Coordinates of C-alpha atoms in Angstrom, one line a residue:
M1 CA 0.0 0.0 0.0
A2 CA 1.5 3.3 -1.1
N3 CA 2.5 5.8 1.6
I4 CA 3.4 9.5 1.8
R5 CA 7.1 8.7 1.2
D6 CA 6.2 7.0 -2.1
V7 CA 4.4 10.2 -3.2
A8 CA 7.3 12.4 -2.2
D9 CA 9.8 10.2 -4.2
N10 CA 7.5 10.1 -7.3
A11 CA 7.0 13.9 -7.2
G12 CA 10.6 14.7 -6.4
V13 CA 9.7 16.7 -3.3
S14 CA 10.1 16.3 0.4
V15 CA 7.6 14.5 2.6
A16 CA 6.9 17.9 4.3
T17 CA 5.9 19.4 1.0
V18 CA 3.5 16.5 0.3
S19 CA 2.0 17.0 3.7
R20 CA 1.7 20.7 3.3
T21 CA 0.0 20.2 -0.1
L22 CA -2.6 17.9 1.4
Q23 CA -3.2 20.0 4.5
Q24 CA -2.7 23.6 3.3
P25 CA -2.8 23.6 -0.5
E26 CA -3.1 27.4 -0.7
R27 CA 0.4 27.6 0.7
V28 CA 1.9 25.6 -2.1
S29 CA 2.6 26.9 -5.7
P30 CA 0.2 25.6 -8.3
K31 CA 3.1 23.9 -10.1
T32 CA 4.1 22.0 -7.0
R33 CA 0.5 21.3 -6.1
N34 CA -0.2 19.8 -9.5
K35 CA 3.0 17.7 -9.3
V36 CA 2.2 16.3 -5.9
M37 CA -1.4 15.5 -6.8
A38 CA -0.3 13.8 -10.0
A39 CA 2.1 11.7 -7.9
V40 CA -0.8 10.8 -5.5
Q41 CA -2.7 9.4 -8.5
A42 CA 0.4 7.7 -10.0
V43 CA 1.3 5.7 -6.9
G44 CA -2.3 5.1 -5.7
Y45 CA -1.8 6.9 -2.4
K46 CA -5.1 7.2 -0.5
P47 CA -4.7 9.8 2.3
N48 CA -7.1 9.9 5.2
L49 CA -8.7 13.1 4.3
M50 CA -10.7 13.3 7.5
A51 CA -7.5 13.1 9.5
V52 CA -5.8 15.6 7.2
K53 CA -8.7 18.1 7.8
F54 CA -8.7 17.4 11.5
R55 CA -4.9 18.1 11.8
S56 CA -5.1 21.3 9.7
G57 CA -8.2 22.6 11.4
K58 CA -9.7 23.4 8.0
T59 CA -12.2 21.7 5.8
H60 CA -11.2 23.5 2.6
N61 CA -14.9 24.0 1.8
L62 CA -16.4 27.3 1.0
V63 CA -20.1 27.9 1.1
V64 CA -21.6 30.1 -1.6
L65 CA -25.0 31.6 -1.2
V66 CA -26.7 32.5 -4.5
P67 CA -30.2 34.0 -4.6
T68 CA -31.1 32.0 -7.7
V69 CA -29.1 29.7 -9.8
A70 CA -31.5 30.4 -12.7
N71 CA -30.0 33.8 -13.2
V72 CA -27.5 33.6 -16.0
F73 CA -25.2 36.3 -14.6
F74 CA -24.9 34.4 -11.3
A75 CA -24.0 31.3 -13.2
R76 CA -21.0 33.1 -14.7
V77 CA -20.0 34.3 -11.3
I78 CA -20.1 30.8 -9.9
S79 CA -18.0 29.6 -12.8
G80 CA -15.3 32.0 -11.8
M81 CA -15.5 30.9 -8.2
Q82 CA -15.0 27.3 -9.1
E83 CA -11.9 28.0 -11.1
A84 CA -10.3 30.1 -8.4
A85 CA -11.3 27.6 -5.7
A86 CA -9.8 24.7 -7.6
E87 CA -6.5 26.6 -8.1
L88 CA -6.3 27.3 -4.3
G89 CA -7.3 23.8 -3.2
Y90 CA -10.8 24.5 -2.1
S91 CA -14.2 23.1 -2.9
I92 CA -17.4 25.0 -3.4
L93 CA -20.7 24.2 -1.6
L94 CA -23.4 25.9 -3.5
A95 CA -26.7 26.9 -1.8
N96 CA -29.6 28.2 -3.9
T97 CA -31.3 30.3 -1.2
L98 CA -34.0 32.1 -3.1
G99 CA -33.2 35.1 -1.0
N100 CA -34.6 33.4 2.1
N101 CA -32.9 34.6 5.3
D102 CA -33.6 31.4 7.3
I103 CA -32.0 29.3 4.6
E104 CA -29.0 31.6 4.5
N105 CA -28.6 31.6 8.3
H106 CA -28.7 27.8 8.2
Y107 CA -25.8 27.6 5.8
A108 CA -23.9 30.2 7.8
K109 CA -24.0 27.7 10.7
M110 CA -22.0 25.3 8.6
V111 CA -19.1 27.8 9.1
S112 CA -19.8 28.4 12.8
T113 CA -19.8 24.6 13.4
S114 CA -16.6 24.0 11.3
Q115 CA -18.3 22.2 8.5
A116 CA -16.9 24.8 6.1
D117 CA -14.2 27.5 6.5
G118 CA -15.9 30.6 5.1
L119 CA -18.8 31.9 3.1
I120 CA -19.4 34.0 0.0
Q121 CA -22.7 35.9 -0.1
L122 CA -24.1 37.2 -3.5
R123 CA -26.9 39.3 -2.1
A124 CA -27.2 42.1 0.5
H125 CA -27.7 40.1 3.7
N126 CA -25.3 39.2 6.5
P127 CA -26.2 35.7 7.7
F128 CA -23.8 35.7 10.7
D129 CA -24.2 36.9 14.2
A130 CA -21.5 38.8 16.2
S131 CA -20.1 35.6 17.7
M132 CA -18.3 34.8 14.5
I133 CA -16.3 38.0 14.3
N134 CA -12.5 37.4 14.6
D135 CA -9.9 39.4 16.5
N136 CA -9.6 41.8 13.5
G137 CA -13.3 42.5 13.7
L138 CA -14.0 40.6 10.5
L139 CA -16.4 37.8 9.7
P140 CA -15.4 34.7 7.6
M141 CA -17.3 36.1 4.6
V142 CA -17.0 38.0 1.4
N143 CA -20.0 39.9 0.0
A144 CA -20.0 40.1 -3.8
C145 CA -22.3 41.5 -6.6
E146 CA -25.2 42.8 -4.4
V147 CA -23.4 44.3 -1.4
I148 CA -24.0 46.0 2.0
E149 CA -20.9 47.6 3.4
D150 CA -20.5 47.5 7.2
G151 CA -16.8 47.0 7.5
Q152 CA -17.1 43.5 8.8
Y153 CA -16.1 41.7 5.6
P154 CA -14.5 42.3 2.2
V155 CA -16.9 43.3 -0.6
V156 CA -16.6 43.0 -4.4
S157 CA -18.8 45.3 -6.4
L158 CA -19.3 47.4 -9.5
D159 CA -20.0 51.2 -9.5
N160 CA -23.6 50.5 -10.5
R161 CA -24.6 54.2 -10.2
A162 CA -21.9 55.3 -12.7
A163 CA -22.7 52.4 -15.0
A164 CA -26.4 53.3 -15.1
K165 CA -25.6 56.9 -15.6
A166 CA -23.4 56.0 -18.6
M167 CA -26.2 54.0 -20.2
T168 CA -28.7 56.7 -19.7
E169 CA -26.3 59.3 -21.1
H170 CA -26.0 57.0 -24.2
L171 CA -29.7 57.1 -24.7
I172 CA -29.8 60.8 -24.2
S173 CA -27.1 61.2 -26.8
L174 CA -29.4 59.5 -29.3
G175 CA -32.0 62.2 -28.7
H176 CA -34.2 60.3 -26.2
T177 CA -35.8 62.5 -23.5
R178 CA -38.7 60.2 -22.4
I179 CA -36.7 57.2 -21.1
A180 CA -38.5 54.6 -19.1
M181 CA -36.8 52.4 -16.5
I182 CA -37.8 48.8 -15.6
K183 CA -36.4 48.4 -12.1
G184 CA -35.2 45.4 -10.1
P185 CA -36.6 44.2 -6.7
H186 CA -37.3 47.0 -4.1
S187 CA -35.1 45.2 -1.6
S188 CA -32.0 45.1 -3.8
P189 CA -29.4 47.9 -3.4
L190 CA -28.6 47.4 -7.1
T191 CA -32.1 48.7 -7.9
Q192 CA -31.6 52.0 -6.0
E193 CA -28.0 52.5 -7.2
R194 CA -29.0 52.1 -10.9
L195 CA -32.0 54.3 -10.4
N196 CA -29.8 57.0 -8.9
G197 CA -27.4 56.8 -11.9
Y198 CA -30.4 57.1 -14.2
K199 CA -31.6 60.2 -12.3
D200 CA -28.0 61.7 -12.3
A201 CA -27.9 61.5 -16.1
L202 CA -31.4 63.1 -16.5
R203 CA -30.5 65.9 -14.1
D204 CA -27.2 66.6 -15.9
A205 CA -29.1 66.8 -19.2
N206 CA -31.8 69.1 -17.7
I207 CA -34.4 66.5 -18.3
T208 CA -37.2 66.4 -15.7
F209 CA -37.4 63.1 -13.9
D210 CA -40.9 61.6 -14.4
E211 CA -41.8 58.9 -11.8
S212 CA -44.6 57.6 -14.1
L213 CA -41.8 56.3 -16.4
L214 CA -40.6 53.9 -13.6
F215 CA -41.9 50.3 -13.8
D216 CA -41.5 47.6 -11.2
G217 CA -39.6 44.4 -11.9
D218 CA -37.6 41.6 -10.3
F219 CA -34.8 40.9 -12.7
T220 CA -36.7 38.2 -14.5
L221 CA -37.9 37.7 -18.1
Q222 CA -41.5 37.6 -17.0
A223 CA -41.2 40.9 -15.2
G224 CA -39.7 42.5 -18.3
Y225 CA -42.5 41.1 -20.5
N226 CA -45.2 42.4 -18.1
A227 CA -43.7 45.9 -17.9
G228 CA -43.2 45.8 -21.7
V229 CA -46.9 45.1 -22.2
T230 CA -47.9 48.0 -20.0
I231 CA -45.4 50.4 -21.8
S232 CA -46.7 49.3 -25.2
E233 CA -50.3 50.4 -24.3
L234 CA -49.3 53.9 -23.0
A235 CA -50.8 56.8 -25.0
N236 CA -47.6 58.8 -24.5
R237 CA -45.2 56.0 -24.9
P238 CA -41.5 56.5 -24.0
S239 CA -39.0 56.4 -26.9
A240 CA -36.5 54.3 -25.0
V241 CA -36.5 51.8 -22.1
F242 CA -33.5 51.2 -19.8
C243 CA -33.9 47.8 -18.0
E244 CA -31.9 47.1 -14.9
N245 CA -30.7 43.7 -16.2
D246 CA -30.6 41.9 -19.6
E247 CA -33.2 39.3 -18.8
T248 CA -35.7 42.1 -18.1
A249 CA -34.8 43.7 -21.4
I250 CA -35.2 40.5 -23.4
G251 CA -38.7 40.0 -21.8
A252 CA -39.6 43.6 -22.7
M253 CA -38.5 43.2 -26.3
K254 CA -40.8 40.2 -26.7
A255 CA -43.7 42.3 -25.5
F256 CA -42.8 45.2 -27.8
K257 CA -42.6 42.8 -30.8
Q258 CA -46.0 41.3 -30.0
A259 CA -47.4 44.9 -30.0
N260 CA -45.9 45.4 -33.5
L261 CA -43.3 47.9 -32.2
Q262 CA -40.0 47.8 -33.9
V263 CA -36.8 47.9 -31.8
P264 CA -35.1 50.3 -32.1
N265 CA -37.2 52.3 -34.7
D266 CA -40.2 52.6 -32.5
I267 CA -38.6 52.1 -29.1
S268 CA -35.0 51.6 -28.0
V269 CA -34.1 49.0 -25.4
A270 CA -31.0 48.8 -23.2
G271 CA -30.1 46.3 -20.6
F272 CA -27.4 45.6 -17.9
D273 CA -25.0 42.6 -17.4
D274 CA -24.1 41.5 -21.0
I275 CA -25.2 37.9 -20.5
A276 CA -24.4 35.6 -23.4
F277 CA -27.9 35.8 -24.8
S278 CA -27.8 39.6 -25.2
A279 CA -25.6 39.4 -28.3
F280 CA -27.9 36.9 -29.9
V281 CA -31.4 38.3 -29.4
D282 CA -33.0 40.2 -32.4
P283 CA -31.8 42.9 -32.4
P284 CA -28.7 42.4 -30.4
L285 CA -29.0 44.2 -27.0
T286 CA -27.1 47.3 -26.0
T287 CA -26.0 46.7 -22.4
I288 CA -23.5 47.3 -19.6
A289 CA -20.8 44.5 -19.4
Q290 CA -19.8 43.3 -16.0
P291 CA -16.8 41.0 -15.5
A292 CA -18.9 38.2 -14.0
E293 CA -16.2 35.6 -13.8
E294 CA -13.9 38.1 -12.2
F295 CA -16.4 38.7 -9.5
G296 CA -16.2 35.1 -8.6
R297 CA -12.5 34.7 -8.8
T298 CA -11.9 37.9 -6.7
A299 CA -14.4 36.8 -4.1
V300 CA -12.7 33.4 -3.6
T301 CA -9.2 34.9 -3.5
L302 CA -10.3 37.5 -0.9
L303 CA -12.0 34.9 1.3
V304 CA -9.0 32.5 1.2
D305 CA -6.7 35.5 2.1
L306 CA -9.0 36.4 4.9
L307 CA -9.1 32.8 6.2
N308 CA -5.3 32.7 6.1
G309 CA -4.9 35.9 8.2
K310 CA -3.7 38.0 5.3
I311 CA -6.5 40.6 5.5
K312 CA -6.6 42.8 8.6
K313 CA -9.2 45.3 7.3
A314 CA -12.2 44.8 5.1
P315 CA -11.3 45.9 1.5
K316 CA -13.7 47.1 -1.1
V317 CA -12.9 46.0 -4.6
I318 CA -14.6 47.9 -7.4
L319 CA -14.5 46.1 -10.8
P320 CA -14.8 47.9 -14.1
F321 CA -17.8 48.1 -16.4
E322 CA -18.1 48.7 -20.2
L323 CA -20.9 50.2 -22.2
I324 CA -21.6 47.8 -25.1
V325 CA -23.5 49.5 -27.9
R326 CA -25.5 47.1 -30.2
E327 CA -28.5 47.4 -32.5
S328 CA -31.3 47.6 -29.9
T329 CA -30.7 51.4 -29.4
G330 CA -31.1 54.0 -32.1
V331 CA -31.8 57.6 -32.8
A332 CA -35.1 58.8 -31.3
A333 CA -37.8 59.1 -33.9
P334 CA -39.3 62.6 -34.4
R335 CA -42.7 63.1 -32.7

C-alpha cells in the first residue's frame, strides 16, 4: 500500500511538501501542487482526508449563497469561483437560497460549526451573528455583486450608479428624452444604485425626472415582459427603455414585438449585465458589461486570504464596467 514517502519520491519533493500540499494547498505553488497531486494518483496513495482536515483545522470547503441559480449572470460568477477555488485547493458548496434569510442563516451555521471554512454571499444580507467576528473585527465572509458595506467583511462590487448613468447618457445622446426604466426588486441595493445613476444623467441633461416612467420588476424575463406590455399600451409611450438587467430587457423586447413595435425604430431598449444571450437576441442588445467571472475569482481569493490571516481590514474591490452598444438602441424618432 502506497505511503506518503512514495508520493514524495515520485514527485521529487520532500515529505513535508506533500504533507503541506494535502493539508494547506493554498500555501503551495500551483506547479508544486499539481506535481504532488499527479504523484498521489500515480502511486495510488489514499490519504485519510478526514485526518488531514482534523490536523489542519480546515475543511477547505467554501459555502456560496446565491439568490437563484436560474440567473445567467450568477451562473457566470459561480464559474469564476469554481476556477479560483480549484486553483487554491478549495471546494465550493453551493446553496440556492431564493433570498430566504432562514436558509442563508442555516448555511452560515456550517461555518460556525466548522463544516466549512468561510462563506461568499451574493446578495445584500449578512447571515452571521456577532459571535463569528474574529480578532480583527472581521467575519469569515465575502459579499459580492449585491453588497452591503458594514466594515465586517470584504466586498466585491461594481459602480452601479456610474454604469447606469453611462447607459442613460448614451440614450440621451441619441435624442431620447422620455426614457422609461424597468427596475429590479425593491429590496435590492442594485435597484436603487442604478435608479440613482439614471436620475443623475437626466439631471445633468436638464431632463425632468418623471416617476410615471418607472416600472417595477424583479430581474426576470416575465417581469420585463409584463412591464413591456404596459409600456406598449401607453398613450404617450417613451421612446427608450432602460432595463436594470438583460433578462428584463429581453422580456420587454418580446412584449414590444407582440405589440408590433420595432426595436429600435419605434422604441430603443437597453439592458445591464451583458449575458451571453444579449448578443444573440434580435436585435442584439445594448448593455453594460460586468466582469462576472472576475467577481467570482476575486471573491474566492479575498476569502482565502481572509481565512489565512492576510487581511486585517475589510477591503472594497470595485470592478470595471463597459458600455456595449449594439443594435437595440437607435436615434429617437421625431414626434
